[in-house]
Amino acid sequence: VHMSIVEISQATRAPEDLIMAWVSEGVLSPAGSSPEDWRFSGDSLRRAKTAAHLTHDLELNVPGVALALDLLDEIAQLRARLNIK
C-alpha cells in the first residue's frame, strides 16, 4: 500500500499540516522528496492512525507523539524478544 499525503490525511482524519509535522519530527518516514511526492507505506498508515489517536485522545503534542510511538515500538521489540526465548 502506498498512499499520498491527501489519502493518509483522509484515512486518519488528521490535517495535512499535522502529518507534515509528524514527518518533520520523525514519526513518519515517507518515500519522496516533497509533500506532493510523498508516498506512505502500510506501516506508516498504522503509525499515523496511532499518532492521530494519541493526539486526539491524550492531547499530546507532536514531540509527545514521537516519544510515545518510540516507547510503544520499544515495548513491542522487548515483547518479541521475550517470546523468542
Tab-separated table of C-alpha atoms in Angstrom:
chain	number	residue	atom	x	y	z
A	1	VAL	CA	0.000	0.000	0.000
A	2	HIS	CA	1.354	3.404	-0.949
A	3	MET	CA	-0.678	6.442	-0.044
A	4	SER	CA	-0.299	10.144	-0.787
A	5	ILE	CA	-0.438	12.764	1.943
A	6	VAL	CA	-4.044	13.518	0.950
A	7	GLU	CA	-5.023	9.850	1.253
A	8	ILE	CA	-3.299	9.353	4.597
A	9	SER	CA	-4.872	12.579	5.845
A	10	GLN	CA	-8.312	11.289	4.918
A	11	ALA	CA	-7.648	7.828	6.373
A	12	THR	CA	-6.513	9.225	9.722
A	13	ARG	CA	-8.763	12.304	9.788
A	14	ALA	CA	-5.646	14.343	10.548
A	15	PRO	CA	-4.948	17.600	8.722
A	16	GLU	CA	-2.127	17.586	6.196
A	17	ASP	CA	-0.142	20.143	8.207
A	18	LEU	CA	-0.173	17.782	11.196
A	19	ILE	CA	1.064	14.933	9.005
A	20	MET	CA	3.855	17.213	7.756
A	21	ALA	CA	4.746	17.955	11.394
A	22	TRP	CA	4.844	14.217	12.141
A	23	VAL	CA	7.201	13.714	9.192
A	24	SER	CA	9.496	16.527	10.352
A	25	GLU	CA	9.535	15.028	13.874
A	26	GLY	CA	10.388	11.568	12.504
A	27	VAL	CA	7.068	9.930	13.401
A	28	LEU	CA	6.503	9.048	9.733
A	29	SER	CA	9.107	8.388	7.041
A	30	PRO	CA	7.563	8.682	3.597
A	31	ALA	CA	9.331	7.990	0.332
A	32	GLY	CA	9.738	11.069	-1.850
A	33	SER	CA	11.393	14.440	-1.581
A	34	SER	CA	8.446	16.795	-1.063
A	35	PRO	CA	4.911	16.571	0.354
A	36	GLU	CA	3.496	16.380	-3.176
A	37	ASP	CA	5.738	13.378	-3.917
A	38	TRP	CA	5.492	11.626	-0.557
A	39	ARG	CA	4.253	8.048	-0.536
A	40	PHE	CA	3.360	6.392	2.745
A	41	SER	CA	3.512	2.639	3.336
A	42	GLY	CA	1.018	0.480	5.170
A	43	ASP	CA	3.226	0.664	8.272
A	44	SER	CA	3.121	4.457	8.042
A	45	LEU	CA	-0.666	4.296	7.925
A	46	ARG	CA	-0.701	2.232	11.123
A	47	ARG	CA	1.679	4.674	12.838
A	48	ALA	CA	-0.309	7.670	11.596
A	49	LYS	CA	-3.542	6.202	12.967
A	50	THR	CA	-1.869	5.630	16.321
A	51	ALA	CA	-0.419	9.152	16.224
A	52	ALA	CA	-3.856	10.566	15.464
A	53	HIS	CA	-5.347	8.708	18.448
A	54	LEU	CA	-2.574	9.933	20.748
A	55	THR	CA	-3.088	13.491	19.516
A	56	HIS	CA	-6.859	13.410	19.863
A	57	ASP	CA	-7.391	11.182	22.909
A	58	LEU	CA	-4.413	12.194	25.052
A	59	GLU	CA	-3.923	15.670	23.587
A	60	LEU	CA	-0.220	15.020	23.035
A	61	ASN	CA	1.804	17.495	21.015
A	62	VAL	CA	3.976	16.376	18.095
A	63	PRO	CA	7.134	15.663	20.175
A	64	GLY	CA	4.982	13.792	22.709
A	65	VAL	CA	3.511	11.645	19.950
A	66	ALA	CA	7.011	10.870	18.657
A	67	LEU	CA	8.174	9.838	22.126
A	68	ALA	CA	5.078	7.731	22.785
A	69	LEU	CA	5.453	5.898	19.464
A	70	ASP	CA	9.148	5.256	20.140
A	71	LEU	CA	8.257	3.785	23.523
A	72	LEU	CA	5.473	1.657	22.028
A	73	ASP	CA	7.935	0.346	19.409
A	74	GLU	CA	10.454	-0.472	22.129
A	75	ILE	CA	7.822	-2.347	24.142
A	76	ALA	CA	6.871	-4.354	21.043
A	77	GLN	CA	10.535	-5.244	20.420
A	78	LEU	CA	11.016	-6.325	24.032
A	79	ARG	CA	7.875	-8.468	23.909
A	80	ALA	CA	9.087	-10.068	20.682
A	81	ARG	CA	12.436	-10.892	22.321
A	82	LEU	CA	10.694	-12.479	25.288
A	83	ASN	CA	8.533	-14.621	23.022
A	84	ILE	CA	11.569	-15.903	21.097
A	85	LYS	CA	13.362	-17.230	24.185
